[in-house]
XYZ file of C-alpha atoms in Angstrom:
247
model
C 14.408 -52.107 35.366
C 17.807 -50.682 34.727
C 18.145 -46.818 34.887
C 18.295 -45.066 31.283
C 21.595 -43.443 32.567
C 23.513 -46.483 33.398
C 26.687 -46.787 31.795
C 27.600 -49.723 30.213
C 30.985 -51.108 31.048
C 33.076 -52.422 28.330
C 35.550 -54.039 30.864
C 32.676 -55.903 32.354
C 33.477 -59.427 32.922
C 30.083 -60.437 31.015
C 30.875 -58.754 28.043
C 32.225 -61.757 26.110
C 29.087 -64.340 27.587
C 27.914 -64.459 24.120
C 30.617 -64.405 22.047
C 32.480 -67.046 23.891
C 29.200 -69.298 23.916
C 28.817 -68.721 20.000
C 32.497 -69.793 19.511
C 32.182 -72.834 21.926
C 29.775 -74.599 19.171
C 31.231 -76.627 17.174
C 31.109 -75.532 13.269
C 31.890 -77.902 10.874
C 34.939 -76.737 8.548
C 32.965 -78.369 5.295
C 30.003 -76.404 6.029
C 31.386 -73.382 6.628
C 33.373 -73.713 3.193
C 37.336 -73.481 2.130
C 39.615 -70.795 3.675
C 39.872 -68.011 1.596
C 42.943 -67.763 -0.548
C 46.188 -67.490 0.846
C 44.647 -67.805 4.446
C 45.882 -70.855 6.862
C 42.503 -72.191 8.495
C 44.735 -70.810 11.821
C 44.320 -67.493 10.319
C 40.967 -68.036 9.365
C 40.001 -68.779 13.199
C 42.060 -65.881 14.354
C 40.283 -63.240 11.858
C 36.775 -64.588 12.989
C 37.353 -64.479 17.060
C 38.334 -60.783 16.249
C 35.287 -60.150 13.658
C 33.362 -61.417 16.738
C 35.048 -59.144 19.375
C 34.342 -56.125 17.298
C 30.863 -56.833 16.611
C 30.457 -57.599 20.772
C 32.031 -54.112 20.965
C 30.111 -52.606 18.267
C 26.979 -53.847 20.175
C 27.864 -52.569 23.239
C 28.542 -49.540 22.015
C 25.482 -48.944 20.614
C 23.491 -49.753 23.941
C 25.860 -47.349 25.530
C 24.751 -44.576 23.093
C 21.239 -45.742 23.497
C 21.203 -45.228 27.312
C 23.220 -41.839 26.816
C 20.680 -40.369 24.762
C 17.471 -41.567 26.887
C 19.171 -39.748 29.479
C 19.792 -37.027 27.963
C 16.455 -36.568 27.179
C 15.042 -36.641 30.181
C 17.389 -33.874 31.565
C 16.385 -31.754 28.554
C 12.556 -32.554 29.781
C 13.500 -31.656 32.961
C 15.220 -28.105 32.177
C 11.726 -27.446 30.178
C 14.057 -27.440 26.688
C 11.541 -28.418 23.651
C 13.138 -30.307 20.286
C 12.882 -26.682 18.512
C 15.311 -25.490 20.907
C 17.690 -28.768 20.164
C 17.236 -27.803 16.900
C 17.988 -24.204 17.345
C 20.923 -24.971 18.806
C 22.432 -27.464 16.665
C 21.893 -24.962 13.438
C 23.643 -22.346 15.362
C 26.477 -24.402 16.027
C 26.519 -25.994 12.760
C 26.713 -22.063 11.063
C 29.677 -21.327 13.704
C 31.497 -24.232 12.490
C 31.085 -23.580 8.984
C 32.239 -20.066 9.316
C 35.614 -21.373 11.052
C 36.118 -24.056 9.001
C 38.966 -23.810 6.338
C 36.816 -24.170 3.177
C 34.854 -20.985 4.592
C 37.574 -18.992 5.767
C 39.409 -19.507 2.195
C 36.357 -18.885 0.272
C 35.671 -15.630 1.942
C 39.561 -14.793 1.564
C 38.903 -15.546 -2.541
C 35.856 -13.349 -2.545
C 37.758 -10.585 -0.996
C 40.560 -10.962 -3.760
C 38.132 -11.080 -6.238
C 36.260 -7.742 -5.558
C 39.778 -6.122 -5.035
C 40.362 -6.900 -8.576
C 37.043 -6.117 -10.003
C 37.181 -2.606 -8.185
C 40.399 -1.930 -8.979
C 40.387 -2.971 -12.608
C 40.399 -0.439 -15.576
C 37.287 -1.710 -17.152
C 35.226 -1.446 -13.955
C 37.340 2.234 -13.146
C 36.052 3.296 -16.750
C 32.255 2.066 -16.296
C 32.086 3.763 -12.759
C 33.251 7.223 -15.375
C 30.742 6.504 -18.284
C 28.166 6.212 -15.607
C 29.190 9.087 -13.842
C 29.269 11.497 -17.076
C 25.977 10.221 -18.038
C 24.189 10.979 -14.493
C 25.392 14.221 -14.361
C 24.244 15.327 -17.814
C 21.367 13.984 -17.573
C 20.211 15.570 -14.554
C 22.089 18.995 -16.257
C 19.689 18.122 -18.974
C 16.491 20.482 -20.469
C 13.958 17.581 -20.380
C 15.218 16.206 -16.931
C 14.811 19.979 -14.953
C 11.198 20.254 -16.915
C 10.172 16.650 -15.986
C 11.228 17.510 -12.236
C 9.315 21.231 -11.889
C 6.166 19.441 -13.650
C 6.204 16.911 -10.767
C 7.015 19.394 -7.966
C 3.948 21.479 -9.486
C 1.713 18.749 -9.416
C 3.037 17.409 -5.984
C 1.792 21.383 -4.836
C -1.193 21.216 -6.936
C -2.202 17.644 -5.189
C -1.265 19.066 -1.856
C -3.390 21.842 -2.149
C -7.084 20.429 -3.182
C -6.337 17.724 -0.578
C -6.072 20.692 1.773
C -9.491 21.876 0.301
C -11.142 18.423 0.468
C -10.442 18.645 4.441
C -11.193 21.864 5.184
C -14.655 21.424 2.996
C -15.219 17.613 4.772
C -14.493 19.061 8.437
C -16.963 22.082 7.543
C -19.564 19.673 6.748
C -19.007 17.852 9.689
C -19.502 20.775 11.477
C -22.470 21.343 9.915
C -23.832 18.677 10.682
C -22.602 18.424 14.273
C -24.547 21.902 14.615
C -28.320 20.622 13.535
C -28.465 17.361 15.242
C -27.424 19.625 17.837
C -30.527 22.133 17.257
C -32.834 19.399 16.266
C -31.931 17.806 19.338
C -32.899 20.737 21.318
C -35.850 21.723 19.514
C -37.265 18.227 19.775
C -36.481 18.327 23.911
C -38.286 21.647 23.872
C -41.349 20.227 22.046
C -41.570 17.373 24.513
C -41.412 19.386 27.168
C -44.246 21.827 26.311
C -46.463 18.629 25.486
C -45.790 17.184 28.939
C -46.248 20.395 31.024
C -50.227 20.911 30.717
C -51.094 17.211 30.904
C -48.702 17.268 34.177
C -50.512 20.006 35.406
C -53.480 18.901 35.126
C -52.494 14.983 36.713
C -54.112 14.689 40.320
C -51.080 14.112 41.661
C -49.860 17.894 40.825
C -53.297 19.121 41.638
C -53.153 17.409 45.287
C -49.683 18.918 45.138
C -50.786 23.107 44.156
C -53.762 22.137 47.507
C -50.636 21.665 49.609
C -48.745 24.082 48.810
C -51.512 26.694 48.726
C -52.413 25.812 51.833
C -49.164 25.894 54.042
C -49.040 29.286 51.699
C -52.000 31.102 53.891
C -51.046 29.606 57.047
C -47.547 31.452 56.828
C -49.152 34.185 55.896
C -52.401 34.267 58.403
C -49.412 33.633 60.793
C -47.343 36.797 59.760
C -50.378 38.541 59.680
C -51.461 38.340 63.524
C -47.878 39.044 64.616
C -48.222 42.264 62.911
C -51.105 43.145 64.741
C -49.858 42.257 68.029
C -47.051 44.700 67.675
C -49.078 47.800 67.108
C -51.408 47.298 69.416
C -51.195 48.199 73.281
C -49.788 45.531 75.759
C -51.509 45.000 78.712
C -55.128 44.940 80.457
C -55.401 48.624 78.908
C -57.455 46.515 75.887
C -60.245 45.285 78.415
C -62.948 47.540 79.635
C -62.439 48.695 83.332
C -64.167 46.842 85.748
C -66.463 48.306 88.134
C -66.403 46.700 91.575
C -68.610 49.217 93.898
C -71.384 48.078 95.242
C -74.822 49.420 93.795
C-alpha cells in the first residue's frame, strides 16, 4: 500500500502511460467531426496532445494534493490538534490578512478622514454647544435640584427601615436562638429527674450501693483498730503476770 506521504513525481517516466496509450488508438477523423474554423487538422492534433498533457498534469496534481493532505492529517492527529483548532487557526489568519490587506487598510484610512471631518465640522462644533447649554441648565434648573434631594431623601429613608428590618430580623433570631436553647435544657433536666429514681432503684445500682457500702465499713473498721493500737501500751504489759512458783 503506498504511504499517504509519498510524493508524486511529475518527472516520472510513467506519467504519460496513459496519455500516450489513449493517443496511440486510432480515431477516425469523420467521427470525431470537422476541424474547427480556421484550424489545420495539424493544429487540431497539436491542441489535443496538449489538452491531454494538461489534463495528465491536472490529474496528477490532484493525487499529489490528495496524499499531502492525508498526511497532513495524520501529523495533526499525532500532535493531539482537533479540527476546532484547524479552524481556529485558519479564522485567525484569515482576520490578520484582512486587516493588512489594502481594501482594509484604505477603508480604515477613509473612516479616519471621515470622523476628522464630522468632529471638526461647524454643524457638529455647534450641536456639541446646544447640548452643552442645555445640560448645564438643566441640571442649574429648580425642578432638576428638587427631583435629585427627593431621591437622595428617599435613598436615606430606604436605607434606614432596611436598617430596622435587620436589626428587628436578627433580634428575633436571637430570640429564638435563646428558647430552643432553654427548652432544650429544660427538657434535658426533665429527663434526667425521670431517669434518676427508676435508676436507683434498677438492681444493678442496688448491687452497686451493697458494694460500695461494704468496702465503706471495711476502711473504716480498718482505721478504727489502728487507732486503738496506738493508744494502747506496747508490749506483754497487756497480759496478766504469770506466776511460775511452785505451790
Amino acid at each position: 500500500m503506498e504511504s499517504a506521504n509519498q510524493d508524486i513525481n511529475l518527472n516520472s517516466p510513467n506519467k504519460g502511460l496513459l496519455a500516450d496509450a489513449m493517443t496511440d488508438v486510432p480515431v477516425d477523423n469523420a467521427a470525431r467531426g470537422a476541424a474547427p474554423e480556421g484550424l489545420t487538422l495539424a493544429e487540431e492534433e497539436e491542441l489535443r496532445a496538449e489538452l491531454a498533457k494538461v489534463e495528465e498534469e491536472i490529474g496528477t496534481l490532484r493525487q499529489v494534493l490528495a496524499a499531502k493532505e492525508r498526511h497532513c492529517g495524520e501529523l495533526k492527529r499525532k500532535l493531539g490538534l482537533t479540527p476546532l483548532d484547524g479552524l481556529k487557526q485558519n479564522l485567525s489568519k484569515s482576520w490578520h490578512d484582512v486587516q493588512v490587506s489594502n481594501a482594509y487598510v484604505k477603508t480604515s484610512e477613509k473612516l479616519g478622514e471621515w470622523n476628522d471631518k464630522v468632529t471638526q465640522s461647524d454643524l457638529y462644533v455647534s450641536a456639541s454647544s446646544t447640548l452643552e447649554d442645555w445640560n448645564e441648565k438643566l441640571t442649574q434648573s429648580e425642578a432638576y435640584k428638587k427631583t435629585q434631594e427627593t431621591l437622595s431623601q428617599a435613598g436615606q429613608k430606604t436605607s434606614a427601615a432596611l436598617s430596622n428590618v435587620g436589626s428587628v430580623i436578627s433580634r428575633k433570631l436571637g430570640d429564638m436562638r435563646a428558647h430552643s436553647i432553654s427548652h432544650s435544657l429544660s427538657s434535658y433536666s426533665i429527663r434526667h429527674s425521670i431517669s434518676m429514681p427508676a435508676m436507683r432503684n434498677s438492681a444493678t445500682f442496688k448491687s452497686f450501693e451493697d458494694r460500695v457500702g461494704t468496702i465503706k465499713s471495711r476502711v473504716v473498721g480498718s482505721r478504727e483498730n489502728s487507732t486503738d493500737s496506738l493508744h494502747s501500751p506496747s508490749g506483754a504489759g497487756d497480759k496478766p503476770p504469770q506466776d511460775n512458783a511452785p505451790f
